[in-house]
Every structure is written in C-alpha cells, then in structure tokens.
C-alpha cells in the first residue's frame, strides 16, 4: 500500500489548515533563504536587512520552522522591498507580489 500526500505536512498533522500554514511558512523561509543567497549576504548582513538577529537568521536558513510565524516571515520580506496584494474576485483568491524600490 502506497500513501500519497500533496503536502508533506499532511504526514504530521490531520488538520488541513495547520498543514497548509506549515507549508506556507516553509515556502516563505525558502524564498527568504534564496534571497539571502542571491544577494550573497553574510548572516550578519541578512540580519541587518531583515530586522533579525544573526542567530535568528541562522535558524531561518537552517529551516527551523517552529521558530517563525508567517507574520515574522512576511515582515522580513517587507523589509527588503516586497509587497503583497491579495485579491478575491470571481470566487478565486489571487496574490500579487511586487518589488518596490525606495
């Protein structure tokens, strides 16, 4: 018998909302880690840009998902210029992501 999951976090919780929330946090952490790598920031540089301490950046790049809320991760993205605009229309939710320069 083979079990299949569309979300890896479905394995650790039966609560679909919790699994989705964990997946969203994971996706945001990966995106932030990719930004850090693309900009070639040291953990100290990343801490300054993201408004975190260096140990918190270490937690982030090492995938310690339990240490971060969606709110905190979104704030990190806001600090480096990203803006999010959710729109609900025609019974569908979409999210536009923009990069805003100062």
XYZ file of N, CA and C in Angstrom:
306
model
N 0.839 -1.177 0.000
C 0.000 0.000 0.000
C 0.887 1.244 0.000
N 0.589 2.170 -0.888
C 1.347 3.407 -1.011
C 0.481 4.579 -0.594
N 1.019 5.414 0.270
C 0.323 6.632 0.671
C 0.872 7.797 -0.136
N -0.003 8.668 -0.587
C 0.417 9.849 -1.332
C -0.130 11.090 -0.656
N 0.707 12.115 -0.604
C 0.320 13.378 0.013
C 0.660 14.516 -0.937
N -0.230 15.490 -1.032
C 0.060 16.663 -1.858
C 0.847 17.698 -1.050
N 0.859 17.556 0.253
C 1.560 18.477 1.144
C 2.306 17.625 2.163
N 3.615 17.757 2.228
C 4.424 16.943 3.139
C 3.964 17.064 4.587
N 3.397 18.216 4.934
C 2.976 18.427 6.315
C 1.684 17.687 6.653
N 0.999 17.147 5.643
C -0.159 16.290 5.905
C 0.259 15.038 6.672
N 1.532 14.682 6.576
C 2.047 13.499 7.260
C 2.081 13.704 8.770
N 2.322 14.941 9.219
C 2.500 15.168 10.653
C 1.273 15.722 11.357
N 0.249 16.115 10.590
C -0.978 16.602 11.218
C -2.179 16.255 10.345
N -3.268 15.947 10.988
C -4.504 15.682 10.252
C -5.294 16.957 10.003
N -4.890 18.046 10.645
C -5.559 19.334 10.492
C -5.069 19.994 9.202
N -5.931 20.069 8.195
C -5.560 20.609 6.881
C -5.104 22.066 6.975
N -5.749 22.853 7.827
C -5.356 24.259 7.982
C -3.945 24.354 8.563
N -3.647 23.529 9.551
C -2.309 23.539 10.146
C -1.263 23.097 9.128
N -1.571 22.069 8.344
C -0.638 21.604 7.317
C -0.384 22.698 6.283
N -1.419 23.405 5.883
C -1.270 24.500 4.914
C -0.444 25.637 5.496
N -0.664 25.936 6.766
C 0.087 27.000 7.433
C 1.569 26.625 7.522
N 1.869 25.381 7.839
C 3.255 24.918 7.893
C 3.903 24.991 6.511
N 3.152 24.604 5.480
C 3.688 24.662 4.117
C 3.975 26.103 3.713
N 3.087 27.023 4.081
C 3.293 28.436 3.761
C 4.535 28.969 4.462
N 4.700 28.640 5.737
C 5.904 29.078 6.457
C 7.160 28.519 5.799
N 7.109 27.247 5.431
C 8.244 26.619 4.769
C 8.568 27.318 3.452
N 7.546 27.594 2.647
C 7.750 28.274 1.363
C 8.357 29.663 1.558
N 7.869 30.402 2.546
C 8.406 31.739 2.821
C 9.864 31.663 3.283
N 10.174 30.695 4.129
C 11.547 30.538 4.607
C 12.493 30.213 3.455
N 12.051 29.354 2.549
C 12.878 29.011 1.389
C 13.098 30.242 0.518
N 12.049 31.026 0.302
C 12.177 32.242 -0.509
C 13.171 33.213 0.123
N 13.079 33.407 1.430
C 13.995 34.328 2.114
C 15.425 33.794 2.054
N 15.585 32.508 2.261
C 16.922 31.902 2.152
C 17.491 32.122 0.747
N 16.642 31.960 -0.275
C 17.092 32.167 -1.654
C 17.484 33.625 -1.904
N 16.767 34.564 -1.304
C 17.120 35.987 -1.416
C 18.484 36.235 -0.776
N 18.690 35.685 0.423
C 19.976 35.834 1.122
C 21.111 35.308 0.243
N 20.906 34.132 -0.341
C 21.940 33.534 -1.193
C 22.168 34.354 -2.461
N 21.088 34.809 -3.103
C 21.206 35.579 -4.347
C 21.944 36.895 -4.123
N 21.715 37.502 -2.969
C 22.364 38.783 -2.661
C 23.742 38.589 -2.030
N 24.093 37.315 -1.796
C 25.389 36.966 -1.205
C 25.623 37.658 0.137
N 24.542 37.758 0.910
C 24.646 38.360 2.233
C 25.255 37.373 3.211
N 26.106 37.871 4.094
C 26.514 37.073 5.249
C 25.302 37.011 6.182
N 25.371 36.154 7.187
C 24.257 36.111 8.139
C 24.122 37.439 8.869
N 25.219 38.110 9.127
C 25.167 39.426 9.767
C 24.495 40.459 8.874
N 24.859 40.453 7.585
C 24.226 41.368 6.629
C 22.731 41.080 6.525
N 22.394 39.799 6.425
C 20.987 39.408 6.318
C 20.212 39.845 7.556
N 20.823 39.690 8.720
C 20.164 40.096 9.968
C 19.818 41.578 9.925
N 20.764 42.389 9.476
C 20.534 43.834 9.403
C 19.415 44.161 8.409
N 19.446 43.548 7.247
C 18.451 43.820 6.212
C 17.055 43.332 6.599
N 16.986 42.187 7.271
C 15.702 41.554 7.592
C 15.132 41.984 8.940
N 15.927 42.691 9.741
C 15.464 43.101 11.060
C 15.460 41.961 12.062
N 16.424 41.056 11.903
C 16.557 39.908 12.801
C 17.928 39.960 13.462
N 18.143 39.080 14.418
C 19.486 38.888 14.956
C 20.182 37.828 14.103
N 21.510 37.766 14.188
C 22.237 36.753 13.421
C 21.824 35.334 13.813
N 21.630 35.036 15.116
C 21.172 33.685 15.457
C 19.805 33.343 14.842
N 18.922 34.347 14.725
C 17.611 34.098 14.095
C 17.771 33.834 12.598
N 18.715 34.521 11.948
C 18.986 34.238 10.533
C 19.498 32.808 10.399
N 20.354 32.392 11.310
C 20.837 31.011 11.307
C 19.672 30.033 11.419
N 18.732 30.314 12.328
C 17.543 29.463 12.456
C 16.776 29.411 11.140
N 16.645 30.563 10.489
C 15.882 30.648 9.247
C 16.537 29.827 8.138
N 17.829 30.057 7.897
C 18.491 29.356 6.793
C 18.650 27.865 7.070
N 18.577 27.475 8.327
C 18.660 26.056 8.680
C 17.288 25.398 8.810
N 16.235 26.125 8.420
C 14.906 25.528 8.326
C 14.214 25.244 9.640
N 14.534 25.972 10.678
C 13.876 25.752 11.975
C 12.503 26.423 11.964
N 11.585 25.764 11.297
C 10.255 26.312 11.008
C 9.484 26.686 12.265
N 9.706 25.958 13.344
C 8.962 26.205 14.583
C 9.312 27.553 15.210
N 10.399 28.165 14.764
C 10.853 29.430 15.347
C 10.250 30.666 14.681
N 9.480 30.473 13.592
C 8.994 31.617 12.821
C 7.500 31.540 12.554
N 6.838 32.672 12.730
C 5.425 32.795 12.355
C 5.352 33.339 10.928
N 4.210 33.170 10.302
C 4.008 33.768 8.980
C 4.183 35.277 9.077
N 3.655 35.886 10.139
C 3.782 37.340 10.316
C 5.245 37.783 10.292
N 6.092 37.099 11.026
C 7.507 37.473 11.102
C 8.175 37.313 9.742
N 7.862 36.232 9.040
C 8.464 35.994 7.732
C 8.010 37.042 6.712
N 6.737 37.406 6.758
C 6.224 38.442 5.857
C 6.899 39.777 6.160
N 7.101 40.083 7.435
C 7.778 41.322 7.815
C 9.196 41.351 7.256
N 9.883 40.222 7.290
C 11.225 40.153 6.696
C 11.172 40.507 5.212
N 10.180 39.983 4.512
C 10.047 40.275 3.081
C 9.681 41.733 2.835
N 8.828 42.300 3.696
C 8.500 43.727 3.580
C 9.762 44.571 3.718
N 10.631 44.198 4.658
C 11.837 44.984 4.935
C 12.786 45.046 3.737
N 12.739 44.025 2.882
C 13.627 44.029 1.710
C 12.893 44.447 0.437
N 11.673 44.996 0.596
C 11.008 45.640 -0.527
C 9.862 44.916 -1.189
N 9.454 43.777 -0.672
C 8.345 43.057 -1.294
C 7.012 43.499 -0.704
N 6.017 43.582 -1.555
C 4.650 43.922 -1.148
C 3.708 42.874 -1.727
N 2.688 42.548 -0.968
C 1.737 41.504 -1.345
C 0.340 42.094 -1.408
N -0.380 41.750 -2.467
C -1.737 42.261 -2.599
C -2.674 41.091 -2.911
N -3.406 40.625 -1.890
C -4.386 39.572 -2.140
C -5.659 40.180 -2.731
N -6.225 39.483 -3.707
C -7.462 39.937 -4.346
C -8.405 38.744 -4.458
N -9.636 38.950 -3.993
C -10.665 37.923 -4.137
C -11.669 38.410 -5.167
N -11.777 37.682 -6.279
C -12.719 38.034 -7.340
C -13.150 36.761 -8.055
N -14.387 36.744 -8.473
C -14.936 35.583 -9.185
C -14.708 34.279 -8.423
N -14.887 34.361 -7.110
C -14.761 33.197 -6.231
C -13.355 32.580 -6.264
N -12.351 33.422 -6.524
C -10.970 32.963 -6.600
C -10.070 33.976 -5.886
N -9.156 33.461 -5.071
C -8.194 34.311 -4.366
C -6.859 34.259 -5.103
N -6.334 35.422 -5.453
C -5.012 35.501 -6.069
C -4.141 36.443 -5.243
N -2.843 36.272 -5.371
C -1.897 37.104 -4.630
C -0.881 37.661 -5.614
N -0.809 38.973 -5.676
C 0.190 39.645 -6.496
C 1.357 40.026 -5.595
N 2.559 39.753 -6.069
C 3.765 40.113 -5.323
C 4.524 41.137 -6.156
N 4.855 42.255 -5.529
C 5.595 43.315 -6.209
C 6.859 43.620 -5.431
N 7.887 44.016 -6.162
C 9.105 44.504 -5.525
C 9.107 46.013 -5.664
N 9.176 46.700 -4.554
C 9.111 48.158 -4.530
C 10.481 48.696 -4.144
N 11.019 49.559 -4.974
C 12.295 50.189 -4.630
C 12.020 51.542 -4.000
N 12.895 51.941 -3.111
C 12.704 53.204 -2.380
C 12.863 54.414 -3.246
